[in-house]
C-alpha positions as MATLAB code, in Angstrom:
seq = 'MDACLIDVSLREELPAAARGDRLAYGRIIALCQNAVTGIALAITRDVHASEDIAQEAFLKGWRQLPTLKNPDSFLPWLREITRNLARDHLRARRRQPMTGEAADLAILLAADTAPTPAERLLHTEQEAAALDVIAALPEDSREVLLLYYREGQRTPQVAQLLGLTDATVRKRLSRARQYVREELMARFGEFARGTAPSAAFASAVLGMLAVAAPPAAGAAVISGSGAVAGKGLLKLFGLSAGFAAAGTLLGIGAVWFGIRTQLRDPLDGRERRALLAYGVFNTTLILAFIAGIGWLSGVPGWLPHALLTAAYVAGICWASSRWLPRILARRRQRDLLQDPEGTRERMRRQCRWQTWGLRAGVALASLGLLAGLVMSGRLSL';
ca = [
      -9.284 -144.459 -137.506;
     -10.905 -147.418 -139.272;
     -13.439 -149.218 -137.102;
     -11.656 -152.578 -137.264;
      -8.442 -150.898 -136.067;
     -10.077 -149.700 -132.847;
     -10.259 -153.242 -131.459;
      -6.735 -154.009 -132.656;
      -5.348 -150.865 -131.059;
      -7.098 -151.542 -127.762;
      -5.787 -155.114 -127.630;
      -2.266 -153.815 -128.267;
      -2.374 -151.000 -125.708;
      -4.384 -152.481 -122.829;
      -1.776 -155.008 -121.556;
       0.879 -152.282 -121.334;
      -1.570 -149.860 -119.728;
      -2.559 -152.468 -117.142;
       1.130 -152.770 -116.201;
       1.233 -149.024 -115.514;
       2.263 -147.583 -118.894;
       0.768 -144.073 -118.910;
       1.565 -143.431 -122.569;
      -0.302 -146.562 -123.615;
      -3.297 -145.448 -121.577;
      -3.018 -142.002 -123.159;
      -3.427 -143.593 -126.590;
      -6.485 -145.436 -125.277;
      -7.932 -142.142 -124.044;
      -7.396 -140.584 -127.477;
      -9.280 -143.502 -129.069;
     -12.230 -143.314 -126.676;
     -12.539 -139.684 -125.610;
     -15.206 -138.771 -128.181;
     -17.358 -141.705 -127.096;
     -16.972 -141.098 -123.358;
     -17.616 -137.349 -123.499;
     -20.492 -137.933 -125.917;
     -22.200 -140.430 -123.583;
     -21.807 -138.037 -120.640;
     -23.124 -135.102 -122.676;
     -26.139 -137.088 -123.875;
     -27.124 -137.709 -120.247;
     -26.196 -134.419 -118.570;
     -26.815 -131.989 -121.477;
     -23.921 -129.942 -120.079;
     -20.614 -129.676 -121.971;
     -18.564 -128.654 -118.915;
     -20.006 -131.444 -116.773;
     -19.547 -134.006 -119.558;
     -15.810 -133.328 -119.750;
     -15.426 -133.440 -115.965;
     -17.293 -136.747 -115.901;
     -15.204 -138.131 -118.765;
     -12.001 -137.274 -116.898;
     -13.336 -139.005 -113.798;
     -14.346 -142.060 -115.854;
     -10.881 -142.400 -117.401;
      -9.231 -141.987 -113.998;
     -11.517 -144.591 -112.457;
     -10.740 -146.905 -115.369;
      -7.005 -146.373 -114.820;
      -7.216 -147.248 -111.138;
      -9.212 -150.418 -111.823;
      -7.535 -151.469 -115.076;
      -5.395 -154.265 -113.567;
      -8.615 -156.055 -112.541;
      -9.880 -156.239 -116.137;
      -9.222 -159.724 -117.480;
     -10.631 -159.524 -121.010;
      -9.516 -156.640 -123.283;
     -12.746 -157.005 -125.273;
     -14.677 -155.987 -122.140;
     -12.902 -152.635 -121.839;
     -15.205 -150.476 -123.960;
     -18.488 -151.821 -122.495;
     -16.979 -151.451 -119.019;
     -15.841 -147.866 -119.656;
     -19.216 -146.925 -121.128;
     -20.993 -148.252 -118.037;
     -18.644 -146.318 -115.731;
     -19.414 -143.143 -117.681;
     -23.180 -143.621 -117.620;
     -23.173 -144.305 -113.880;
     -21.068 -141.210 -113.159;
     -23.289 -139.037 -115.365;
     -26.476 -140.255 -113.667;
     -24.888 -139.746 -110.241;
     -24.126 -136.189 -111.315;
     -27.767 -135.568 -112.249;
     -29.011 -137.035 -108.965;
     -26.568 -134.890 -106.982;
     -27.774 -131.754 -108.782;
     -31.402 -132.520 -107.995;
     -30.665 -133.082 -104.304;
     -28.670 -129.899 -103.717;
     -30.688 -126.857 -102.611;
     -29.415 -123.371 -103.339;
     -27.995 -122.200 -100.035;
     -25.128 -120.185  -98.615;
     -23.039 -118.102 -100.987;
     -24.952 -119.175 -104.087;
     -28.269 -118.033 -102.594;
     -26.777 -114.750 -101.409;
     -25.325 -114.135 -104.842;
     -28.613 -114.914 -106.588;
     -30.463 -112.456 -104.327;
     -27.812 -109.798 -104.937;
     -27.932 -110.170 -108.712;
     -31.720 -110.393 -108.790;
     -31.899 -107.044 -107.000;
     -29.850 -105.433 -109.787;
     -32.244 -104.836 -112.655;
     -29.573 -103.524 -115.032;
     -28.492 -106.240 -117.487;
     -24.892 -107.332 -117.068;
     -22.594 -108.433 -119.910;
     -22.818 -111.987 -118.570;
     -26.620 -111.936 -118.738;
     -26.518 -110.730 -122.345;
     -24.213 -113.593 -123.269;
     -26.306 -116.563 -122.155;
     -26.223 -119.196 -124.914;
     -25.159 -118.885 -128.521;
     -27.654 -119.773 -131.209;
     -25.700 -122.934 -131.950;
     -25.762 -124.107 -128.329;
     -29.454 -123.346 -127.986;
     -30.198 -125.341 -131.131;
     -28.092 -128.254 -129.856;
     -29.960 -128.305 -126.549;
     -33.249 -128.398 -128.473;
     -32.019 -131.408 -130.435;
     -30.764 -133.228 -127.341;
     -34.021 -132.612 -125.506;
     -36.057 -133.931 -128.437;
     -34.259 -137.267 -128.693;
     -34.201 -140.418 -126.553;
     -30.902 -141.015 -124.757;
     -29.613 -143.780 -127.056;
     -30.179 -141.596 -130.138;
     -28.370 -138.680 -128.491;
     -25.259 -140.812 -127.976;
     -25.290 -142.037 -131.569;
     -25.872 -138.592 -133.038;
     -23.160 -136.861 -130.988;
     -20.591 -139.504 -131.793;
     -21.639 -139.620 -135.461;
     -20.579 -136.005 -135.960;
     -17.519 -136.245 -133.695;
     -16.247 -139.302 -135.571;
     -16.496 -137.672 -138.980;
     -19.942 -139.088 -139.810;
     -18.607 -142.635 -140.093;
     -21.115 -145.129 -138.794;
     -18.726 -148.120 -138.453;
     -16.628 -146.224 -135.895;
     -19.748 -145.169 -134.010;
     -20.955 -148.768 -133.945;
     -17.609 -150.015 -132.670;
     -17.275 -147.415 -129.919;
     -20.850 -147.852 -128.672;
     -20.954 -151.647 -128.973;
     -23.703 -151.634 -131.610;
     -24.146 -153.001 -135.106;
     -23.775 -150.669 -138.054;
     -27.423 -151.315 -138.934;
     -28.531 -150.238 -135.448;
     -26.520 -147.020 -135.687;
     -28.074 -146.211 -139.077;
     -31.543 -146.939 -137.737;
     -31.065 -144.613 -134.756;
     -29.664 -141.887 -137.002;
     -32.701 -142.220 -139.263;
     -35.007 -142.004 -136.256;
     -33.156 -138.906 -134.990;
     -33.637 -137.191 -138.338;
     -37.362 -137.800 -138.058;
     -37.427 -135.985 -134.716;
     -35.324 -132.983 -135.732;
     -35.671 -130.414 -138.497;
     -32.922 -130.335 -141.109;
     -31.629 -126.853 -140.236;
     -31.440 -127.770 -136.545;
     -29.554 -130.947 -137.414;
     -26.928 -128.936 -139.313;
     -26.387 -126.607 -136.362;
     -26.262 -129.593 -134.029;
     -23.494 -131.092 -136.168;
     -21.461 -127.891 -135.813;
     -22.030 -127.937 -132.053;
     -21.015 -131.605 -131.718;
     -17.807 -131.096 -133.684;
     -16.991 -127.799 -131.967;
     -17.354 -129.237 -128.446;
     -15.451 -132.465 -129.116;
     -12.437 -132.888 -126.804;
      -9.113 -131.919 -128.347;
      -5.753 -133.673 -128.074;
      -5.133 -131.628 -124.924;
      -7.904 -133.577 -123.183;
      -5.816 -136.761 -123.149;
      -2.759 -134.774 -122.001;
      -4.716 -133.317 -119.093;
      -5.977 -136.730 -117.979;
      -2.460 -138.128 -118.224;
      -1.288 -135.313 -115.984;
      -3.713 -136.525 -113.319;
      -2.534 -140.137 -113.449;
       0.394 -139.402 -111.139;
      -2.223 -138.931 -108.424;
      -4.533 -141.744 -109.534;
      -1.985 -144.387 -110.533;
      -2.753 -147.959 -109.421;
      -0.427 -149.155 -106.630;
       0.944 -151.995 -108.755;
       1.628 -149.695 -111.661;
       2.974 -146.623 -109.887;
       6.625 -147.633 -109.960;
       6.454 -148.430 -113.662;
       4.858 -145.075 -114.439;
       7.572 -143.083 -112.692;
      10.546 -145.149 -113.807;
       9.294 -145.352 -117.384;
       8.755 -141.621 -117.759;
      12.109 -140.837 -116.158;
      13.982 -143.279 -118.420;
      12.428 -142.150 -121.683;
      12.364 -138.405 -121.098;
      15.617 -138.209 -119.180;
      17.994 -139.706 -121.801;
      18.852 -136.461 -123.516;
      18.909 -134.316 -120.401;
      20.560 -136.377 -117.678;
      23.858 -134.702 -118.593;
      22.362 -131.303 -117.792;
      21.168 -131.959 -114.304;
      20.708 -135.600 -113.427;
      17.254 -137.044 -112.858;
      15.573 -133.732 -112.051;
      16.052 -132.598 -115.649;
      14.542 -135.871 -116.802;
      11.453 -135.294 -114.656;
      11.229 -131.695 -115.840;
      11.545 -132.615 -119.513;
       9.000 -135.407 -119.175;
       6.488 -132.964 -117.753;
       7.139 -129.988 -120.052;
       4.781 -130.777 -122.942;
       2.315 -132.412 -120.576;
       2.285 -129.356 -118.312;
       1.857 -126.887 -121.176;
      -0.922 -128.997 -122.670;
      -2.694 -129.186 -119.314;
      -2.509 -125.384 -118.877;
      -4.235 -124.663 -122.175;
      -6.655 -127.566 -121.806;
      -7.775 -126.167 -118.468;
      -8.952 -122.901 -120.051;
      -9.987 -124.171 -123.505;
     -13.760 -123.937 -122.847;
     -13.605 -120.364 -121.558;
     -11.348 -119.292 -124.447;
     -13.758 -120.856 -126.919;
     -16.660 -118.824 -125.508;
     -15.329 -115.859 -123.491;
     -17.671 -113.492 -121.692;
     -16.004 -110.545 -123.397;
     -12.662 -109.260 -124.645;
     -11.499 -108.555 -121.117;
     -11.874 -112.181 -120.023;
     -10.275 -113.479 -123.212;
      -7.213 -111.234 -122.796;
      -6.846 -112.283 -119.156;
      -7.094 -115.997 -120.046;
      -4.496 -115.637 -122.802;
      -2.195 -113.815 -120.388;
      -2.666 -116.624 -117.851;
      -1.835 -119.290 -120.440;
       1.222 -117.442 -121.728;
       2.467 -116.800 -118.175;
       2.279 -120.499 -117.217;
       3.823 -121.636 -120.496;
       6.680 -119.169 -120.071;
       7.154 -120.238 -116.454;
       7.430 -123.910 -117.415;
       9.915 -123.204 -120.222;
      11.922 -120.864 -118.008;
      12.169 -123.542 -115.341;
      13.507 -126.086 -117.870;
      16.023 -123.547 -119.203;
      17.045 -122.647 -115.656;
      17.664 -126.283 -114.761;
      19.998 -126.598 -117.736;
      21.844 -123.368 -116.985;
      22.371 -124.296 -113.336;
      23.977 -127.609 -114.293;
      27.339 -125.863 -114.168;
      26.703 -124.050 -110.878;
      28.060 -125.803 -107.761;
      26.085 -126.298 -104.578;
      22.453 -127.119 -103.948;
      20.939 -123.769 -102.900;
      20.482 -122.173 -106.381;
      18.664 -125.273 -107.608;
      16.406 -125.355 -104.550;
      15.581 -121.650 -104.918;
      14.735 -122.052 -108.614;
      12.428 -124.971 -107.902;
      10.749 -123.108 -105.021;
      10.169 -120.060 -107.253;
       8.709 -122.248 -110.001;
       6.348 -124.055 -107.632;
       5.286 -120.764 -106.013;
       4.547 -119.231 -109.427;
       2.421 -122.189 -110.555;
       0.532 -122.308 -107.250;
      -0.171 -118.557 -107.303;
      -1.404 -118.571 -110.893;
      -3.679 -121.587 -110.377;
      -5.104 -120.781 -106.947;
      -5.194 -116.963 -107.011;
      -5.008 -115.485 -110.487;
      -7.274 -117.874 -112.426;
     -10.169 -117.726 -109.893;
     -10.115 -113.920 -110.168;
     -10.269 -114.125 -113.963;
     -13.261 -116.474 -113.815;
     -15.127 -114.747 -110.971;
     -17.643 -112.975 -113.231;
     -18.323 -116.172 -115.172;
     -19.001 -118.075 -111.959;
     -21.392 -115.373 -110.794;
     -23.358 -115.785 -114.007;
     -23.335 -119.582 -113.788;
     -24.429 -119.540 -110.147;
     -27.416 -117.443 -111.081;
     -28.400 -119.658 -114.023;
     -27.647 -123.101 -112.549;
     -26.669 -122.846 -108.865;
     -26.664 -126.576 -108.096;
     -24.689 -127.643 -111.158;
     -22.223 -124.785 -110.804;
     -21.569 -125.518 -107.139;
     -20.952 -129.178 -107.963;
     -18.503 -128.252 -110.752;
     -16.714 -125.809 -108.459;
     -16.320 -128.474 -105.779;
     -14.983 -130.980 -108.302;
     -12.577 -128.454 -109.772;
     -11.393 -127.495 -106.301;
     -10.674 -131.139 -105.467;
      -8.687 -131.691 -108.654;
      -6.837 -128.408 -108.238;
      -5.862 -129.309 -104.667;
      -4.634 -132.766 -105.600;
      -2.943 -131.471 -108.747;
      -1.024 -128.819 -106.832;
      -0.010 -131.358 -104.188;
       1.176 -133.793 -106.839;
       3.052 -131.028 -108.675;
       4.841 -129.886 -105.535;
       5.679 -133.476 -104.586;
       7.058 -134.364 -108.031;
       9.059 -131.135 -108.282;
      10.539 -131.772 -104.825;
      11.369 -135.401 -105.643;
      12.944 -134.388 -108.938;
      15.042 -131.734 -107.217;
      16.178 -134.127 -104.479;
      17.038 -136.889 -106.954;
      18.996 -134.493 -109.160;
      20.963 -133.050 -106.242;
      21.884 -136.504 -104.965;
      22.809 -137.954 -108.365;
      24.912 -134.910 -109.264;
      26.821 -135.132 -105.976;
      25.632 -131.753 -104.738;
      23.822 -133.310 -101.804;
      24.574 -136.369  -99.680;
      21.903 -138.255  -97.792;
];
């Protein structure tokens, strides 16, 4: 996107987003996600942590968006939120000693002198080169350099997203090139582009907004999504089909977004096959639920619909809370050995989001079922 269009797009989308329009905020996320993840990565030097922090920054921005009076203040405000969260993350890592399960695991693995597959797959050459570049540069140059490659090497966009002049961006790029050898810079560019958040990142954040929606905007979010997505499917099964259809693409995108990092760099073929099976299972489950809702539209009574919804919710909960942790167990063992504090912090954050996500999913599925049963006349309150 042209740099001058970034401001125009933000001014167009922010008023609607402040009123609770999730789709408008999703377009804002797509505009800013490279900048926010890049700022977090420049500070933390950790791709996984940078994406977690970026999600938290966008969610915090969503909750506080109605308080923002001037649209032109949005980008500086969001950048400051991101930097504060990233620095809090670093401080939390420094304060946390390795205790409990992490310490026990480290002792256990240290006692085993045979190299494991996880130990042989530490960092790729590209990642190691990128970490060398990041370590060699001051923080402001890291931000500029990461965003320069993620934004297609266009300095006007970088300047706009970071609140700088084009001349300042060019000066910092020139300074970065003085610090870093040419061959390292090329590998860093590949790393920056390869770790940039995909379109699924915005979908995943949008999926969390049902939990984090501002009180004033919550009604608009729910009614808006139901009205838009439900038009073509209300005939099938009332409002529940509308809720289901609205969440189909979002749910599938969130499934694959949740495992995109591990799929990009699997420990081995075994983990990759298991992750693909997990993604296909959840995608199939979501599509089967939508098809089942449509098929049951001609079945009288409320029990079949309740049983289908219960089976769907149980399947999603089992896959997320039981199957996926087993798939990732070996990876977590490796990460705990290499970076116990950071890994424990990521695991806690992921556990919190998983818990809230499952609660929100169960609540929305139950509300959609109840609304559909009432509107179709199958159930009287």
